[in-house]
Amino acid sequence: MDSFKILMMSLLCMLVMAATSVRSQGTRVGFYLRACPRAESIVRSTVESHFSSDPTVAAGLLRMHFHDCFVQGCDASVLIDGLGTEKTALPNLGLRGYEVINDAKSKLEVACPGVVSCADILALAARDGVVLSRGLTWAVPTGRRDGRISLASEAANLPGFTDSVDDQKTKFAAKGLTPKDLVTLVGGHTIGTTACQFFRYRLYNFTTTGNGADPTINPTFLPQLRALCPQNGDGTRRVELDTGVPSNRFDTAFFTNLKNGKGILESDQKLWTDASTRTLVQQFMGIRGLLGLNFGLEFGKSMVKMSNIGVKTGTQGEIRKVCSTIN
C-alpha cells in the first residue's frame, strides 16, 4: 500500500472517530444500517445524478444545510413550504437544491417508508456535494428527526455579509462553534456564487474619498469586479466567491484570495483584515513558520459539529413523508 493510500485511510479513521464522539447528542454514524441499509448510497447517487448536470448544486446544498442548522437546529425546517416559513425569509430566498432533497426523499420513501428524515438527507447531501467537488469526505452522524416549526422571523440572526468578525464570532459561539469553526466553515465559500446586490456597495459607495471602493479590495481586482457588477447593472447577476481558480473545486484558494484582497463578500474579507482570525486563514494557506491546518480534515470536523446543532432525536419531531410539508 503506497503512502498516499495510508494517509487517506488515516484521515478517514480520524473523521470517523470525530463523528462517533457526538453519539451523546443522539446521532451516530451508521444510524440506518439496520432500518435502511441503502439510505446513504441512495442519497449519494441522487446527488451524483444532479451534480452531473449542474455541478453548482453542491454549493447550494452546503449553504442550505448551514442555513437550516443556524435556525431551529438541524431539523430540515428550512425545507417547509408556506407563508412565513424560513424558506421565505430574505437570507433564504437564494437557497437552491430543494429538488435534490425531494428527489432523494421520494426514492427513500419507496425503499424504506417513514424511516429516513429530511434533516439527515440534507446533512448527507451537503457532504456528498463537497466530495464531488474534490473535497475530503467525512463520516456523517445520522439519527436526526424533522422539526415541525418554521418561522421566517427566526432567520433574522443568520450570519450576514456585512457582519464584523466579532458579530460572526458571537453568532457562531451561540451555536457552540469556535472561531476556528467559523473560519473553517466560511471556507466553504471555495465553491458557490453570490449576487452583485450583496457586494456591489463595496465597489462604488463604500467611502467618500478616493475611488469610492472598499480599501480592502485589491486595486488591481477592482476593475474586474466593476465589469462584472456595473453600478446600475443587474443586481441578481451571479459572481463566483472564489475567483481565479477552476469553479466548483473544493480547495484552499479561497483563503489565498482573502490574503490578496480578493474576497468578494465584506464579511469574508474581514477574516483576513481582522488580526484575531488572520492566523487561522494563514494556517489553512500553509504560511511558512506557522503550524499548518489541513482544510479538508478540519472542514469535516467542523461540519460534524455544526450538523449536531439543536438536533431532534428519539421521540422529538417527526419523520416527514414529504420534506416540504409537515405530516
CSV table of C-alpha atoms in Angstrom, one decimal:
chain,number,residue,atom,x,y,z
A,1,MET,CA,0.0,0.0,0.0
A,2,ASP,CA,1.5,3.3,-1.0
A,3,SER,CA,1.9,6.3,1.3
A,4,PHE,CA,-1.0,8.2,-0.2
A,5,LYS,CA,-3.4,5.4,0.5
A,6,ILE,CA,-2.1,5.1,4.0
A,7,LEU,CA,-2.6,8.9,4.5
A,8,MET,CA,-6.1,8.8,3.2
A,9,MET,CA,-7.1,5.8,5.4
A,10,SER,CA,-5.6,7.6,8.4
A,11,LEU,CA,-7.6,10.7,7.7
A,12,LEU,CA,-10.8,8.8,7.2
A,13,CYS,CA,-10.3,7.0,10.5
A,14,MET,CA,-9.8,10.3,12.3
A,15,LEU,CA,-13.0,11.6,10.8
A,16,VAL,CA,-14.9,8.5,11.9
A,17,MET,CA,-13.6,8.9,15.4
A,18,ALA,CA,-14.5,12.6,15.5
A,19,ALA,CA,-18.0,11.8,14.2
A,20,THR,CA,-18.5,9.0,16.6
A,21,SER,CA,-17.7,11.2,19.5
A,22,VAL,CA,-21.0,13.0,19.1
A,23,ARG,CA,-23.1,10.0,20.0
A,24,SER,CA,-24.1,11.5,23.3
A,25,GLN,CA,-26.1,14.1,21.4
A,26,GLY,CA,-28.3,11.4,19.9
A,27,THR,CA,-26.9,11.0,16.5
A,28,ARG,CA,-24.4,8.3,15.4
A,29,VAL,CA,-22.6,7.1,12.3
A,30,GLY,CA,-24.4,4.2,10.7
A,31,PHE,CA,-27.8,5.0,12.3
A,32,TYR,CA,-29.7,3.5,9.4
A,33,LEU,CA,-27.6,0.4,8.9
A,34,ARG,CA,-30.4,-1.9,10.0
A,35,ALA,CA,-33.6,0.1,9.3
A,36,CYS,CA,-32.5,1.3,5.8
A,37,PRO,CA,-29.0,0.0,4.8
A,38,ARG,CA,-29.1,1.7,1.4
A,39,ALA,CA,-30.0,5.1,2.8
A,40,GLU,CA,-26.6,6.8,2.4
A,41,SER,CA,-26.0,5.2,-1.0
A,42,ILE,CA,-29.4,6.4,-2.3
A,43,VAL,CA,-28.7,10.0,-1.2
A,44,ARG,CA,-25.2,9.8,-2.7
A,45,SER,CA,-26.4,8.5,-6.1
A,46,THR,CA,-29.1,11.2,-6.2
A,47,VAL,CA,-26.7,14.0,-5.5
A,48,GLU,CA,-24.3,12.5,-8.1
A,49,SER,CA,-27.1,12.5,-10.7
A,50,HIS,CA,-28.0,16.1,-10.1
A,51,PHE,CA,-24.3,17.2,-9.9
A,52,SER,CA,-23.5,15.6,-13.2
A,53,SER,CA,-25.9,18.0,-15.0
A,54,ASP,CA,-25.3,21.0,-12.7
A,55,PRO,CA,-22.1,21.0,-10.5
A,56,THR,CA,-23.2,24.3,-8.8
A,57,VAL,CA,-25.8,22.3,-6.9
A,58,ALA,CA,-23.0,21.2,-4.5
A,59,ALA,CA,-22.6,24.7,-3.1
A,60,GLY,CA,-26.4,25.1,-2.9
A,61,LEU,CA,-26.8,22.0,-0.7
A,62,LEU,CA,-23.9,23.1,1.5
A,63,ARG,CA,-25.4,26.6,2.1
A,64,MET,CA,-28.9,25.2,2.6
A,65,HIS,CA,-27.6,22.8,5.3
A,66,PHE,CA,-25.8,25.7,7.0
A,67,HIS,CA,-28.9,27.9,7.0
A,68,ASP,CA,-31.0,25.1,8.3
A,69,CYS,CA,-28.7,24.4,11.3
A,70,PHE,CA,-28.5,28.0,12.3
A,71,VAL,CA,-32.3,28.3,12.7
A,72,GLN,CA,-34.1,25.9,15.0
A,73,GLY,CA,-31.2,23.5,14.7
A,74,CYS,CA,-30.5,20.9,12.0
A,75,ASP,CA,-34.1,19.8,11.6
A,76,ALA,CA,-34.9,20.5,7.9
A,77,SER,CA,-37.2,23.4,8.9
A,78,VAL,CA,-35.8,25.4,6.0
A,79,LEU,CA,-37.4,22.9,3.6
A,80,ILE,CA,-41.0,23.6,4.7
A,81,ASP,CA,-43.3,25.5,2.3
A,82,GLY,CA,-45.8,28.1,3.3
A,83,LEU,CA,-46.4,31.7,4.1
A,84,GLY,CA,-44.0,33.0,6.8
A,85,THR,CA,-41.7,29.9,6.8
A,86,GLU,CA,-37.9,30.1,6.9
A,87,LYS,CA,-37.8,29.5,3.2
A,88,THR,CA,-39.5,32.9,2.7
A,89,ALA,CA,-37.0,34.8,4.8
A,90,LEU,CA,-34.8,37.3,2.9
A,91,PRO,CA,-31.5,35.4,3.7
A,92,ASN,CA,-33.0,32.2,2.3
A,93,LEU,CA,-34.6,33.5,-0.9
A,94,GLY,CA,-31.5,32.5,-2.9
A,95,LEU,CA,-31.2,28.9,-1.5
A,96,ARG,CA,-31.2,26.2,-4.0
A,97,GLY,CA,-31.0,22.4,-4.2
A,98,TYR,CA,-34.5,21.6,-2.9
A,99,GLU,CA,-35.1,19.4,-5.9
A,100,VAL,CA,-32.2,17.2,-4.9
A,101,ILE,CA,-33.6,16.7,-1.4
A,102,ASN,CA,-37.1,16.0,-2.7
A,103,ASP,CA,-35.7,13.5,-5.2
A,104,ALA,CA,-33.7,11.6,-2.6
A,105,LYS,CA,-36.7,11.6,-0.2
A,106,SER,CA,-39.0,10.2,-2.9
A,107,LYS,CA,-36.6,7.3,-3.6
A,108,LEU,CA,-36.1,6.6,0.2
A,109,GLU,CA,-39.8,6.5,0.8
A,110,VAL,CA,-40.0,3.7,-1.8
A,111,ALA,CA,-37.1,1.8,-0.3
A,112,CYS,CA,-37.7,2.5,3.4
A,113,PRO,CA,-41.1,4.3,4.0
A,114,GLY,CA,-41.1,6.6,7.0
A,115,VAL,CA,-37.6,5.8,8.1
A,116,VAL,CA,-35.1,8.4,6.9
A,117,SER,CA,-35.5,12.1,8.0
A,118,CYS,CA,-35.3,15.0,5.7
A,119,ALA,CA,-32.8,16.5,8.1
A,120,ASP,CA,-30.4,13.6,7.6
A,121,ILE,CA,-30.9,13.7,3.9
A,122,LEU,CA,-29.8,17.3,3.9
A,123,ALA,CA,-26.7,16.6,6.1
A,124,LEU,CA,-25.7,13.7,3.9
A,125,ALA,CA,-26.3,15.6,0.6
A,126,ALA,CA,-24.1,18.5,1.8
A,127,ARG,CA,-21.3,16.1,2.4
A,128,ASP,CA,-21.7,14.3,-0.9
A,129,GLY,CA,-21.7,17.6,-2.8
A,130,VAL,CA,-18.3,18.6,-1.2
A,131,VAL,CA,-16.8,15.2,-2.1
A,132,LEU,CA,-18.0,15.5,-5.7
A,133,SER,CA,-16.3,18.9,-5.7
A,134,ARG,CA,-13.0,17.2,-4.9
A,135,GLY,CA,-13.1,17.8,-1.1
A,136,LEU,CA,-12.3,15.2,1.5
A,137,THR,CA,-15.1,13.0,2.8
A,138,TRP,CA,-16.2,12.7,6.4
A,139,ALA,CA,-18.5,10.3,8.3
A,140,VAL,CA,-21.9,11.9,8.9
A,141,PRO,CA,-23.6,11.0,12.2
A,142,THR,CA,-27.3,10.4,11.5
A,143,GLY,CA,-30.5,10.0,13.5
A,144,ARG,CA,-31.9,13.5,13.3
A,145,ARG,CA,-35.6,13.9,13.2
A,146,ASP,CA,-37.6,16.6,11.4
A,147,GLY,CA,-38.9,19.8,13.1
A,148,ARG,CA,-42.5,21.0,12.9
A,149,ILE,CA,-41.8,24.7,13.4
A,150,SER,CA,-40.5,27.0,10.6
A,151,LEU,CA,-40.7,30.8,11.1
A,152,ALA,CA,-39.2,33.4,8.8
A,153,SER,CA,-38.6,35.7,11.7
A,154,GLU,CA,-36.2,33.3,13.3
A,155,ALA,CA,-33.9,33.6,10.3
A,156,ALA,CA,-33.0,37.2,11.1
A,157,ASN,CA,-30.0,36.2,13.1
A,158,LEU,CA,-28.3,34.2,10.4
A,159,PRO,CA,-24.7,35.4,9.8
A,160,GLY,CA,-24.8,38.3,7.3
A,161,PHE,CA,-22.5,39.5,4.5
A,162,THR,CA,-21.8,42.8,6.3
A,163,ASP,CA,-21.1,41.3,9.8
A,164,SER,CA,-17.9,42.2,11.6
A,165,VAL,CA,-15.7,39.4,12.8
A,166,ASP,CA,-16.9,40.0,16.4
A,167,ASP,CA,-20.5,39.6,15.2
A,168,GLN,CA,-19.7,36.5,13.3
A,169,LYS,CA,-17.9,35.0,16.4
A,170,THR,CA,-20.9,35.8,18.6
A,171,LYS,CA,-23.4,34.1,16.2
A,172,PHE,CA,-21.2,31.0,15.9
A,173,ALA,CA,-20.5,30.9,19.6
A,174,ALA,CA,-24.2,30.9,20.3
A,175,LYS,CA,-24.3,27.6,18.4
A,176,GLY,CA,-21.4,26.1,20.2
A,177,LEU,CA,-18.9,26.8,17.4
A,178,THR,CA,-15.4,28.3,17.9
A,179,PRO,CA,-13.6,31.0,15.9
A,180,LYS,CA,-11.7,28.1,14.3
A,181,ASP,CA,-15.0,26.6,13.2
A,182,LEU,CA,-16.0,30.0,11.9
A,183,VAL,CA,-13.0,30.4,9.6
A,184,THR,CA,-13.2,26.7,8.6
A,185,LEU,CA,-16.9,26.8,7.6
A,186,VAL,CA,-16.7,30.1,5.8
A,187,GLY,CA,-14.0,28.4,3.8
A,188,GLY,CA,-16.9,26.5,2.2
A,189,HIS,CA,-17.2,29.6,0.0
A,190,THR,CA,-14.4,28.0,-2.0
A,191,ILE,CA,-17.4,26.7,-4.1
A,192,GLY,CA,-20.5,28.7,-4.9
A,193,THR,CA,-21.6,32.2,-6.1
A,194,THR,CA,-23.2,35.3,-4.7
A,195,ALA,CA,-25.3,38.0,-6.3
A,196,CYS,CA,-23.9,41.5,-7.2
A,197,GLN,CA,-26.5,43.1,-4.9
A,198,PHE,CA,-24.7,41.6,-1.9
A,199,PHE,CA,-21.3,43.2,-2.5
A,200,ARG,CA,-21.7,46.0,-5.2
A,201,TYR,CA,-21.8,48.6,-2.4
A,202,ARG,CA,-18.2,47.8,-1.8
A,203,LEU,CA,-17.3,48.8,-5.3
A,204,TYR,CA,-18.7,52.3,-5.6
A,205,ASN,CA,-20.1,53.9,-2.5
A,206,PHE,CA,-18.2,52.4,0.3
A,207,THR,CA,-16.1,55.6,1.1
A,208,THR,CA,-16.4,59.3,0.2
A,209,THR,CA,-12.7,59.5,-0.7
A,210,GLY,CA,-10.5,58.1,-3.4
A,211,ASN,CA,-12.3,55.9,-5.9
A,212,GLY,CA,-15.2,55.2,-3.5
A,213,ALA,CA,-14.3,51.5,-3.2
A,214,ASP,CA,-13.7,49.4,-0.1
A,215,PRO,CA,-10.0,50.0,0.6
A,216,THR,CA,-9.5,46.3,1.5
A,217,ILE,CA,-10.2,45.3,-2.2
A,218,ASN,CA,-7.1,44.8,-4.2
A,219,PRO,CA,-6.9,47.8,-6.6
A,220,THR,CA,-5.9,45.6,-9.5
A,221,PHE,CA,-9.0,43.4,-8.8
A,222,LEU,CA,-11.5,46.3,-8.6
A,223,PRO,CA,-11.9,46.8,-12.4
A,224,GLN,CA,-12.8,43.1,-12.8
A,225,LEU,CA,-15.4,43.3,-10.2
A,226,ARG,CA,-16.8,46.6,-11.6
A,227,ALA,CA,-17.0,45.0,-15.0
A,228,LEU,CA,-19.0,42.1,-13.6
A,229,CYS,CA,-21.3,44.3,-11.5
A,230,PRO,CA,-21.8,47.8,-13.1
A,231,GLN,CA,-23.1,50.4,-10.7
A,232,ASN,CA,-26.6,50.3,-12.2
A,233,GLY,CA,-26.4,46.8,-13.6
A,234,ASP,CA,-28.4,43.6,-12.8
A,235,GLY,CA,-28.2,43.1,-9.0
A,236,THR,CA,-29.1,39.4,-9.4
A,237,ARG,CA,-26.1,38.5,-11.6
A,238,ARG,CA,-24.1,35.7,-10.0
A,239,VAL,CA,-20.3,36.0,-9.3
A,240,GLU,CA,-18.1,33.2,-8.1
A,241,LEU,CA,-17.0,33.6,-4.4
A,242,ASP,CA,-13.6,32.0,-5.2
A,243,THR,CA,-12.2,33.8,-8.2
A,244,GLY,CA,-9.3,33.0,-10.5
A,245,VAL,CA,-9.4,29.2,-10.0
A,246,PRO,CA,-11.5,26.4,-11.6
A,247,SER,CA,-15.1,26.7,-10.4
A,248,ASN,CA,-16.6,24.2,-8.1
A,249,ARG,CA,-13.3,22.9,-6.8
A,250,PHE,CA,-13.1,22.5,-3.1
A,251,ASP,CA,-9.7,23.8,-2.1
A,252,THR,CA,-7.8,26.4,-0.2
A,253,ALA,CA,-7.6,29.0,-2.9
A,254,PHE,CA,-10.4,30.9,-1.2
A,255,PHE,CA,-8.0,31.7,1.7
A,256,THR,CA,-5.3,32.9,-0.7
A,257,ASN,CA,-7.8,35.2,-2.3
A,258,LEU,CA,-8.5,36.8,1.1
A,259,LYS,CA,-4.8,37.4,1.7
A,260,ASN,CA,-4.6,39.0,-1.8
A,261,GLY,CA,-7.6,41.3,-1.1
A,262,LYS,CA,-9.9,39.3,-3.4
A,263,GLY,CA,-12.6,38.3,-1.0
A,264,ILE,CA,-16.0,39.0,-2.6
A,265,LEU,CA,-18.1,39.4,0.5
A,266,GLU,CA,-17.2,42.0,3.1
A,267,SER,CA,-17.7,39.5,5.9
A,268,ASP,CA,-15.3,37.1,4.2
A,269,GLN,CA,-12.5,39.7,3.6
A,270,LYS,CA,-12.7,40.7,7.2
A,271,LEU,CA,-11.4,37.3,8.2
A,272,TRP,CA,-8.1,38.5,6.8
A,273,THR,CA,-8.1,42.1,7.9
A,274,ASP,CA,-9.1,41.2,11.5
A,275,ALA,CA,-5.9,40.0,13.3
A,276,SER,CA,-7.9,37.6,15.5
A,277,THR,CA,-8.8,35.4,12.5
A,278,ARG,CA,-6.0,36.1,10.2
A,279,THR,CA,-3.7,33.5,11.8
A,280,LEU,CA,-6.3,30.8,11.1
A,281,VAL,CA,-6.5,31.9,7.4
A,282,GLN,CA,-2.7,31.7,7.2
A,283,GLN,CA,-2.7,28.2,8.8
A,284,PHE,CA,-5.0,27.0,6.1
A,285,MET,CA,-2.8,28.5,3.5
A,286,GLY,CA,0.3,26.8,4.9
A,287,ILE,CA,2.2,30.0,5.6
A,288,ARG,CA,5.8,29.2,6.4
A,289,GLY,CA,6.6,29.3,10.2
A,290,LEU,CA,3.0,28.5,11.2
A,291,LEU,CA,1.7,25.1,12.2
A,292,GLY,CA,-0.5,24.3,9.2
A,293,LEU,CA,-4.0,23.0,9.2
A,294,ASN,CA,-5.5,20.5,6.8
A,295,PHE,CA,-8.5,22.3,5.4
A,296,GLY,CA,-10.3,19.2,4.2
A,297,LEU,CA,-9.9,17.4,7.5
A,298,GLU,CA,-10.8,20.4,9.6
A,299,PHE,CA,-13.8,21.2,7.4
A,300,GLY,CA,-15.2,17.7,8.0
A,301,LYS,CA,-14.7,18.0,11.8
A,302,SER,CA,-16.4,21.4,11.9
A,303,MET,CA,-19.3,20.2,9.7
A,304,VAL,CA,-19.9,17.3,12.2
A,305,LYS,CA,-20.1,19.9,15.0
A,306,MET,CA,-22.4,22.2,13.0
A,307,SER,CA,-24.7,19.3,11.9
A,308,ASN,CA,-25.4,18.5,15.5
A,309,ILE,CA,-26.7,21.9,16.5
A,310,GLY,CA,-30.0,21.6,18.2
A,311,VAL,CA,-30.8,18.2,16.7
A,312,LYS,CA,-34.1,16.5,17.4
A,313,THR,CA,-33.8,12.8,18.2
A,314,GLY,CA,-35.7,9.9,19.8
A,315,THR,CA,-39.3,10.9,20.0
A,316,GLN,CA,-38.8,14.6,19.2
A,317,GLY,CA,-40.1,16.0,16.0
A,318,GLU,CA,-41.2,13.5,13.2
A,319,ILE,CA,-40.1,11.8,10.1
A,320,ARG,CA,-41.7,13.7,7.3
A,321,LYS,CA,-43.2,11.8,4.4
A,322,VAL,CA,-42.7,14.8,2.1
A,323,CYS,CA,-39.8,17.2,3.0
A,324,SER,CA,-41.7,20.4,2.1
A,325,THR,CA,-44.7,19.6,4.3
A,326,ILE,CA,-45.3,18.7,8.0
A,327,ASN,CA,-47.1,15.4,8.4
